[in-house]
Tab-separated table of C-alpha atoms and ligand atoms in Angstrom:
chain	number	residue	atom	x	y	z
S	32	UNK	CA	-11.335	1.839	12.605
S	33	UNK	CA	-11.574	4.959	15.156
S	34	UNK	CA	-9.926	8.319	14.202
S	35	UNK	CA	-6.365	8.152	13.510
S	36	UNK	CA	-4.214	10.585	15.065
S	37	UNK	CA	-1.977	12.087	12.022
S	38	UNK	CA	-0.471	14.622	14.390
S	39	UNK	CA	2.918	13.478	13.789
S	40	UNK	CA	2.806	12.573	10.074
S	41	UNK	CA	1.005	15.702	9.565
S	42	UNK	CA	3.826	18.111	11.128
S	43	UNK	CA	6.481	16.071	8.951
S	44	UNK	CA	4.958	16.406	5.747
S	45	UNK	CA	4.612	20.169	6.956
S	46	UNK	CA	8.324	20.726	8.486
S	47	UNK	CA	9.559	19.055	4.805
S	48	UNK	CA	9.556	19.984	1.387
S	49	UNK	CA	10.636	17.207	-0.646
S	50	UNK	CA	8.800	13.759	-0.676
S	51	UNK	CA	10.105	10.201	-1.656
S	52	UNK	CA	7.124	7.987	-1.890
S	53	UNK	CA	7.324	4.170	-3.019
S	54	UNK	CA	5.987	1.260	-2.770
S	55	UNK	CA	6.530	-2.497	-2.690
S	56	UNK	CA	7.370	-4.999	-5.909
S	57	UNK	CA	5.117	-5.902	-7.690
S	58	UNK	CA	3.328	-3.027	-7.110
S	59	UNK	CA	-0.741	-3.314	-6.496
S	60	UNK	CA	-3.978	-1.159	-6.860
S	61	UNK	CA	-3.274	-0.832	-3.553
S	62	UNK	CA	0.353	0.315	-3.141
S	63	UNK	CA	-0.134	2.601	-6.613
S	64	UNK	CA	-3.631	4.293	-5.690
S	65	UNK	CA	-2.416	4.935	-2.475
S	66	UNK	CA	0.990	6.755	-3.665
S	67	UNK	CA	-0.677	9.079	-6.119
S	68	UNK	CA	-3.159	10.176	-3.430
S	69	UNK	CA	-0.507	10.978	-1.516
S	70	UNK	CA	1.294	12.393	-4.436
S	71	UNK	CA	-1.692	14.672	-5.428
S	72	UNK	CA	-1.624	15.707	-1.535
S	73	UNK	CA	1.311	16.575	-1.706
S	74	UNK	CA	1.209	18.961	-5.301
S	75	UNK	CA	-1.973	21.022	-3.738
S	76	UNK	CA	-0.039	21.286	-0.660
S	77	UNK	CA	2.717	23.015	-2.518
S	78	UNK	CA	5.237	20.131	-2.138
S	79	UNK	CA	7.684	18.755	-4.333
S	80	UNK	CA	6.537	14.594	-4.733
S	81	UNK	CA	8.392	11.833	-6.333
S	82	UNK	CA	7.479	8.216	-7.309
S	83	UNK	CA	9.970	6.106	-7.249
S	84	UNK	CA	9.360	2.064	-7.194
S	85	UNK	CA	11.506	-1.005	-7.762
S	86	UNK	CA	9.204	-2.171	-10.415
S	87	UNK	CA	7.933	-0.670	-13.222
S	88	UNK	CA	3.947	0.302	-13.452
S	89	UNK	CA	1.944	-3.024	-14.679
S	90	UNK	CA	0.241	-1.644	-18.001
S	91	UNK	CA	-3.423	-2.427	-16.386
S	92	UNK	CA	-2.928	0.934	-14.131
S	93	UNK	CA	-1.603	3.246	-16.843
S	94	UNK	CA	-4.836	4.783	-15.843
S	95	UNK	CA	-3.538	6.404	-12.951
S	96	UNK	CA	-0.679	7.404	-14.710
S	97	UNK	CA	-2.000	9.915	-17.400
S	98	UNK	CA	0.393	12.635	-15.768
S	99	UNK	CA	3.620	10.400	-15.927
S	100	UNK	CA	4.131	10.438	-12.062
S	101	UNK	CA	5.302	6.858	-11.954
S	102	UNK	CA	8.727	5.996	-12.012
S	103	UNK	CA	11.108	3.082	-11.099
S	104	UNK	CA	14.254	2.117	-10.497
S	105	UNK	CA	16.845	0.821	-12.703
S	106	UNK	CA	19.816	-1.090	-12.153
S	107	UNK	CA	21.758	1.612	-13.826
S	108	UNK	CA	20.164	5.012	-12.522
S	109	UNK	CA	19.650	6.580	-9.278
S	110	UNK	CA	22.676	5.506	-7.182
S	111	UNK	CA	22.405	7.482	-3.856
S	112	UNK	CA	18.652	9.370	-4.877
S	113	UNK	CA	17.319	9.549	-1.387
S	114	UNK	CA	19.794	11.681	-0.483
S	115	UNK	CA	17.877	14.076	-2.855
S	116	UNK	CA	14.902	13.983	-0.430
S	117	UNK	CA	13.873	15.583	2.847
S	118	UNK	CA	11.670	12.644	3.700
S	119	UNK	CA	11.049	9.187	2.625
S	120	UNK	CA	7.227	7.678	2.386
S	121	UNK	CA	6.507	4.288	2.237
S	122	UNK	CA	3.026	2.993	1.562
S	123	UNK	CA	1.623	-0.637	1.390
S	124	UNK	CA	4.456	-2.423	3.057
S	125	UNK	CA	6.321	-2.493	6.031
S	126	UNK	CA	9.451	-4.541	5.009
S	127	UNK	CA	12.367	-3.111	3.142
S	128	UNK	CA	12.472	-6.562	2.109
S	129	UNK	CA	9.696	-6.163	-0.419
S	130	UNK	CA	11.048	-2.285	-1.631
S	131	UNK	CA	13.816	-4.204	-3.836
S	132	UNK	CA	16.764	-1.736	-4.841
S	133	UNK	CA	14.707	1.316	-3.150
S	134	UNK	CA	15.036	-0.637	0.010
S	135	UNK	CA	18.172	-1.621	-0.193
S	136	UNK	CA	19.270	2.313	-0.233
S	137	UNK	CA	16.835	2.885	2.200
S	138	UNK	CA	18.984	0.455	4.874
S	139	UNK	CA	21.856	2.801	4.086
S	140	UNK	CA	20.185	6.137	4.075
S	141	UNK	CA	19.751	8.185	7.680
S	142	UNK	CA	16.808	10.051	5.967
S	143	UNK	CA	13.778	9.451	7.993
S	144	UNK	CA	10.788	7.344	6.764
S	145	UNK	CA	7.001	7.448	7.129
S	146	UNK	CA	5.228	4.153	6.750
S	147	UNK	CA	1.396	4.008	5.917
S	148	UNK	CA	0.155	0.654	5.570
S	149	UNK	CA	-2.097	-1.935	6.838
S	150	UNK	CA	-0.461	-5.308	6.768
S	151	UNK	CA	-0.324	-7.388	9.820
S	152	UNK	CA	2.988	-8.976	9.539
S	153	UNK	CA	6.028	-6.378	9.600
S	154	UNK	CA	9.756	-7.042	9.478
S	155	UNK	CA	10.850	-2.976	9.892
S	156	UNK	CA	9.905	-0.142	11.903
S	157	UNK	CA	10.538	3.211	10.590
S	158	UNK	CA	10.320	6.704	12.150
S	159	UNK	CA	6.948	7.335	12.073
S	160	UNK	CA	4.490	4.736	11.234
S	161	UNK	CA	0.354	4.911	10.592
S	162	UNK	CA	-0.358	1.044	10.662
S	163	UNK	CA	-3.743	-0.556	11.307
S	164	UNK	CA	-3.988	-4.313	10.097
S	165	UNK	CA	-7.667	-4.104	10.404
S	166	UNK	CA	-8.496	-1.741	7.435
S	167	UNK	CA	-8.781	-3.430	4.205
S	168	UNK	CA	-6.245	-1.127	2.095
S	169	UNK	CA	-3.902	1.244	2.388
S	170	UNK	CA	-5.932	3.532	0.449
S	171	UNK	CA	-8.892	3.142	3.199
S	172	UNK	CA	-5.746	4.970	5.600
S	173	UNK	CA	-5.309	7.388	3.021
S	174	UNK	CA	-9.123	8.156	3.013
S	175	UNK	CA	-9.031	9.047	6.160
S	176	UNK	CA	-5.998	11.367	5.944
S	177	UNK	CA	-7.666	13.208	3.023
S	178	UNK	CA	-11.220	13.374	4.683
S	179	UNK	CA	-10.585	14.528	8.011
S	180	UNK	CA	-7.473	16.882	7.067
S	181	UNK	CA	-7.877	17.858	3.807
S	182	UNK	CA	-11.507	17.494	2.287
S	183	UNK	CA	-11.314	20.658	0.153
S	184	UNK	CA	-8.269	18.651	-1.738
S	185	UNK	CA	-10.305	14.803	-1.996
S	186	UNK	CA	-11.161	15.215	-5.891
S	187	UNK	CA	-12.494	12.727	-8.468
S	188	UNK	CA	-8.314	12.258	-9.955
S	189	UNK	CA	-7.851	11.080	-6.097
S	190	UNK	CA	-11.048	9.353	-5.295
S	191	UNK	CA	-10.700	7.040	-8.487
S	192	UNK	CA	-6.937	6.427	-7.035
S	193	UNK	CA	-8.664	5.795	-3.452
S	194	UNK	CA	-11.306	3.566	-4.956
S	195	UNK	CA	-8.281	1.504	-7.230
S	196	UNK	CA	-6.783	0.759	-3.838
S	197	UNK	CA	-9.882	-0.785	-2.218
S	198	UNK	CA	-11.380	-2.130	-5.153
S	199	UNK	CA	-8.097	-4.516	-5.459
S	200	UNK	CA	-7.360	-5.347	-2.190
S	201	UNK	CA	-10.300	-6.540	-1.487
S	202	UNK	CA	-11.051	-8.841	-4.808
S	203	UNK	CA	-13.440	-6.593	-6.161
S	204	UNK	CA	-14.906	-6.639	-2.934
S	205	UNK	CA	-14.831	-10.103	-2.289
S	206	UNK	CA	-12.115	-11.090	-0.131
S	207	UNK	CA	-13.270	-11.530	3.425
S	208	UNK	CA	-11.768	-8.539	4.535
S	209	UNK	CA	-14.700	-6.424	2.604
S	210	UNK	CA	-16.426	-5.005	5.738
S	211	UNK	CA	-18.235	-2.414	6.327
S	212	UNK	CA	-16.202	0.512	6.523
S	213	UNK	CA	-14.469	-0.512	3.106
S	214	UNK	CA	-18.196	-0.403	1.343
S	215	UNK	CA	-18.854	3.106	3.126
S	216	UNK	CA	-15.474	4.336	1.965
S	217	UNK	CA	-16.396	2.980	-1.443
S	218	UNK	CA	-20.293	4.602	-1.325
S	219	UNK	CA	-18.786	8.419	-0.858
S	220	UNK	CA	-16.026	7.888	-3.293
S	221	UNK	CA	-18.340	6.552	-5.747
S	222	UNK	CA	-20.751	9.805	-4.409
S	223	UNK	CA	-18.027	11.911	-5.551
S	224	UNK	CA	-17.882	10.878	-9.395
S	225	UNK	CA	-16.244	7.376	-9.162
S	226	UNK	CA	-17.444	4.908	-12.119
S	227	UNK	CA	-16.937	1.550	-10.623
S	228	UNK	CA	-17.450	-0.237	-13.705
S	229	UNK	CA	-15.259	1.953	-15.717
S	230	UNK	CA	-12.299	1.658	-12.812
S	231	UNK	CA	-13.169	-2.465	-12.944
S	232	UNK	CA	-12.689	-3.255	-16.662
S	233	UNK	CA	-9.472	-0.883	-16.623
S	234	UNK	CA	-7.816	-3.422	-14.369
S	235	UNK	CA	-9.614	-7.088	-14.966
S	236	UNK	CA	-11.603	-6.640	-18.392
S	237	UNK	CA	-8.040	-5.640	-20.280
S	238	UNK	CA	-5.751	-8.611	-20.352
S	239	UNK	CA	-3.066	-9.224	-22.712
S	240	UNK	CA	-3.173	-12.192	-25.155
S	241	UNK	CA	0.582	-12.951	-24.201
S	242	UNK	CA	-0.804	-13.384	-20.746
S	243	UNK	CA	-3.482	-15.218	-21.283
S	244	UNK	CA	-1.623	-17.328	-23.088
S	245	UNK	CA	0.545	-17.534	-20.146
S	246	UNK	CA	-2.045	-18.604	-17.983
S	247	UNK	CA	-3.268	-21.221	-20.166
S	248	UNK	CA	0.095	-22.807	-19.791
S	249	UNK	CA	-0.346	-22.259	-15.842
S	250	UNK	CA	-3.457	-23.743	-16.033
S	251	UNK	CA	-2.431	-27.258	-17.365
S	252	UNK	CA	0.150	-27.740	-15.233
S	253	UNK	CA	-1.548	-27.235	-11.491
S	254	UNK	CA	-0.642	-29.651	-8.917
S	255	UNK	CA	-2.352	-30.814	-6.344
S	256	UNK	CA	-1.332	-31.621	-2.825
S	257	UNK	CA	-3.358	-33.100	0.291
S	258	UNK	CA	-6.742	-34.538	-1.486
S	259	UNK	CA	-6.963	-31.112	-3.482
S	260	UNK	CA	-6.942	-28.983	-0.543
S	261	UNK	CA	-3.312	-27.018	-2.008
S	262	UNK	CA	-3.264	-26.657	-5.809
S	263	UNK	CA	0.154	-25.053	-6.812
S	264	UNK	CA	1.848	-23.981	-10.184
S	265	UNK	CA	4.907	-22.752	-11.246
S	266	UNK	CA	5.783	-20.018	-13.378
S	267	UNK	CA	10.051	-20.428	-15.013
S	268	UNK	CA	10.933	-17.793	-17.508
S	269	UNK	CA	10.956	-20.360	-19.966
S	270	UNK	CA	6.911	-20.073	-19.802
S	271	UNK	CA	7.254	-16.190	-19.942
S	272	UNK	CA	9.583	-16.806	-22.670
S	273	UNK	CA	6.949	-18.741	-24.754
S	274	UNK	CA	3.765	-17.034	-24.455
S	275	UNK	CA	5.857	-13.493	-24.577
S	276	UNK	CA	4.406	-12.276	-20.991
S	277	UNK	CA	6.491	-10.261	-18.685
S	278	UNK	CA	7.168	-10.855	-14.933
S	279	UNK	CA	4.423	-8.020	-14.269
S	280	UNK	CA	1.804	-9.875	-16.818
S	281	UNK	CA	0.807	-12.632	-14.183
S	282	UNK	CA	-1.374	-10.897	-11.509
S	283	UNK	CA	-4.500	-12.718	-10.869
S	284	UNK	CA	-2.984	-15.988	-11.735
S	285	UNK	CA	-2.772	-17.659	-7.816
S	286	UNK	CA	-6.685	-16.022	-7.616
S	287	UNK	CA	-7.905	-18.186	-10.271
S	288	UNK	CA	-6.211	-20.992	-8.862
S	289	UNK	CA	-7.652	-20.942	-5.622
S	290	UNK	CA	-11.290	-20.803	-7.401
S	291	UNK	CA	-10.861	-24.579	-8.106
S	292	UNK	CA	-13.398	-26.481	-6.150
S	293	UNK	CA	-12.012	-28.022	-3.192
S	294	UNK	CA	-9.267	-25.775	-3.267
S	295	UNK	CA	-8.159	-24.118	0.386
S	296	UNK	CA	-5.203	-22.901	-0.573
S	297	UNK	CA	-3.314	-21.593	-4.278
S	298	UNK	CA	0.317	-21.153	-3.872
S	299	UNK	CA	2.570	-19.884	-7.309
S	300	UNK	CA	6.017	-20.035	-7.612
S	301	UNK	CA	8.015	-17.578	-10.114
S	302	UNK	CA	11.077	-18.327	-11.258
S	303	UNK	CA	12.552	-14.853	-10.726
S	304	UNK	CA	16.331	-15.418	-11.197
S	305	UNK	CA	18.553	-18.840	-11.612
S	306	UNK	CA	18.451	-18.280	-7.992
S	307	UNK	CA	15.580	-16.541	-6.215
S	308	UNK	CA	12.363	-17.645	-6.640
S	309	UNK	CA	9.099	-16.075	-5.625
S	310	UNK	CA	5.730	-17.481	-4.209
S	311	UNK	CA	2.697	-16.010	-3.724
S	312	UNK	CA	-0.061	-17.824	-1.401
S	313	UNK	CA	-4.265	-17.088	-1.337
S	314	UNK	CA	-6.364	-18.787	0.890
S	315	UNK	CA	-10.287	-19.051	0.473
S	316	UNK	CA	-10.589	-17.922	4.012
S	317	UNK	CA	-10.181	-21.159	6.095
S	318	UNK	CA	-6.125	-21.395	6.512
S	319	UNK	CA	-4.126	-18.102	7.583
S	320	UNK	CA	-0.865	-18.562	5.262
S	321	UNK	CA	0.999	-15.493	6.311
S	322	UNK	CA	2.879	-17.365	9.213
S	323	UNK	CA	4.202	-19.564	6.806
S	324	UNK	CA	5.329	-16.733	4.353
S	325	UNK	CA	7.054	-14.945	6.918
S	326	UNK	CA	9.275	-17.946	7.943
S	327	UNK	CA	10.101	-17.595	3.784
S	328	UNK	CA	11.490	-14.051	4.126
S	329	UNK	CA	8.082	-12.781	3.554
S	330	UNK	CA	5.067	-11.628	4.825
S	331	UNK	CA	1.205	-10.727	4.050
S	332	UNK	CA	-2.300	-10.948	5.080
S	333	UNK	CA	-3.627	-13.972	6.471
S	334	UNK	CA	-5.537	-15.079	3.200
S	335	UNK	CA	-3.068	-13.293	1.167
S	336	UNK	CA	0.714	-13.143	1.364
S	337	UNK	CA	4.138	-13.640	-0.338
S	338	UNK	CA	7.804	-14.767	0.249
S	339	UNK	CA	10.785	-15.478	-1.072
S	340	UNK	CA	13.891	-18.420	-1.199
S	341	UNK	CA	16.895	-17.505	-2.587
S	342	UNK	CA	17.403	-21.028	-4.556
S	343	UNK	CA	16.646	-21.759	-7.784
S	344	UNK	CA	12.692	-22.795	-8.560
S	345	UNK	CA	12.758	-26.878	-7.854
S	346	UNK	CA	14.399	-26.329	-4.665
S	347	UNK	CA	12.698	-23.513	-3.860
S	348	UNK	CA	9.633	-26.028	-4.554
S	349	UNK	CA	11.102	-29.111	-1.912
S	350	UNK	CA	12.224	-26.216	0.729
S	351	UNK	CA	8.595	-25.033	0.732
S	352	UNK	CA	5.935	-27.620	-0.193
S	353	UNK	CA	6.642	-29.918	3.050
S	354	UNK	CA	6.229	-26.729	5.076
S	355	UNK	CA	2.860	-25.630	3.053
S	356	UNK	CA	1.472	-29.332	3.093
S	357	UNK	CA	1.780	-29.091	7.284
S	358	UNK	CA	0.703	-25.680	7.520
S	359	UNK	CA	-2.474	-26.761	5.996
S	360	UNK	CA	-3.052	-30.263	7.773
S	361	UNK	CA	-2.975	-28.908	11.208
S	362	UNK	CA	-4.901	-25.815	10.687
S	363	UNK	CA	-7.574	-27.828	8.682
S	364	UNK	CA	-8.109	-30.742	11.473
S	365	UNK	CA	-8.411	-27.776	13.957
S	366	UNK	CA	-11.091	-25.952	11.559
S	367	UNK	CA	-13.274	-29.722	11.352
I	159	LIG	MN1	-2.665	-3.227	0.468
């Protein structure tokens, strides 16, 4: 990765007192870990932090919540809250897209933004950014803020926050973006206390019954497309409805999807209003997908991204299919 150069961040968290700091829907190990290690930054650094996302914490990482520094927006609170702040920090995304309501104040706000993050695809630039699409998290940034500025402030509260971040982005380290540096990173945070195991059953070994019923509803309906090669599934609140599970009850689901033999590339779609749906794509490695998502007001990693149509599910299903089905084809004849 090289040494970052923080200069600039570092004299604007400096020059500032209070801190907005937020991530993207449907907030990650990633985007969460990473805003309370910046949040815990900022409290030993004497500044005044606040959470605020446009989706609530999913129950899996109440963990990292024990102090009740999470907090989201609701449709009824918070009308003109940035103006509250001195500085705006947004970590895990780059699109105000994918910040919901925060985002949508954020387009009308002239407070200046930082931007930590580390996905390739970007539809926003903001004041002062620290982006590297080569780094497997956010949080592996965030390590390197903490280690090379601050090391007398990198504690076990942050490291198992660091070590959240990494550990999900990278599929429990599988994903092919595991490389080296993410395993080093992981090796001193676990040196400094961090109980893998402990961290990994918090988040995967601790799933609802409403969800799993969920995904056993998911699971008989999958849908295959181009000899097997696509598998896709929706998700319509009636399902949620049945099994009881919440919008923020289905992560995972597109993961065990693309585990399916055969299976290049997992694609859900989530019925999200009568009119807006939501799909999230994960390729085994072979086909890059975030092209496609950004043409669908989204964006990602190559083996991981999302977008969004603004139609209701079915249509959101023809708009996109004949687009994923194409995507696939030509990048799979050029990978024989
Ligand atoms: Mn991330």
């Amino acid at each position: 990765m090289g040494k970052k150069d923080w200069t600039t961040i570092l004299e604007k968290i400096n020059e500032n007192e209070k801190f907005l700091i937020t991530t993207h829907i449907h907030p990650d190990g990633d985007g969460l870990g990473s805003e309370k290690a910046m949040y815990e930054l900022l409290i030993k650094l004497n500044k005044k932090p606040y959470i605020l996302n446009p989706e609530p914490l999913p129950y899996e990482y109440d963990f990292l919540n024990e102090n009740n520094i999470f907090n989201h927006y609701d449709e009824e609170g918070y009308p003109g809250i940035l103006e509250e702040f001195d500085l705006i920090i947004v970590l895990d995304i780059g699109s105000l897209i994918r910040l919901g309501e925060v985002g949508k104040q954020m387009r009308e706000t002239s407070k200046e933004v930082i931007c930590i993050d580390h996905h390739p695809i970007r539809h926003d630039s903001f004041d002062y950014e620290m982006v590297d699409s080569e780094v497997s998290s956010t949080a592996i940034l965030l390590y390197d803020l903490l280690n090379n500025h601050f090391p007398e402030f990198l504690n076990l509260e942050i490291a198992n926050a660091l070590y959240t971040g990494i550990l999900t982005d990278t599929g429990s380290f599988r994903f092919k973006n595991t490389d080296q540096e993410t395993l080093k990173v992981a090796t001193k945070l676990v040196g400094m206390g961090v109980v893998p195991g402990e961290i990994y059953n918090q988040i995967y070994e601790n799933r609802l019954p409403e969800q799993t019923k969920l995904l056993g509803a998911v699971l008989q309906n999958i849908n295959y497309e181009l000899d097997g090669k696509i598998a896709w599934f929706k998700i319509t609140k009636k399902m949620m409805e049945n099994a009881g599970a919440k919008p923020e009850n289905i992560e995972g689901f597109t993961d065990f999807v693309r585990g399916i033999r055969g299976v290049e590339v997992a694609a859900k779609f989530l019925e999200a209003a009568a009119d807006h749906t939501r799909i999230n794509f994960r390729s085994k490695g072979k086909i890059v997908i975030n092209q496609l998502a950004k043409n669908f007001n989204g964006g990602g990693h190559p083996y991981a991204a999302g977008a969004e149509i603004f139609e209701n599910i079915d249509r959101a299903i023809d708009l996109l299919l004949p687009e994923l089905k194409k995507c696939v084809a030509e990048q799979d004849e050029s990978a024989e």
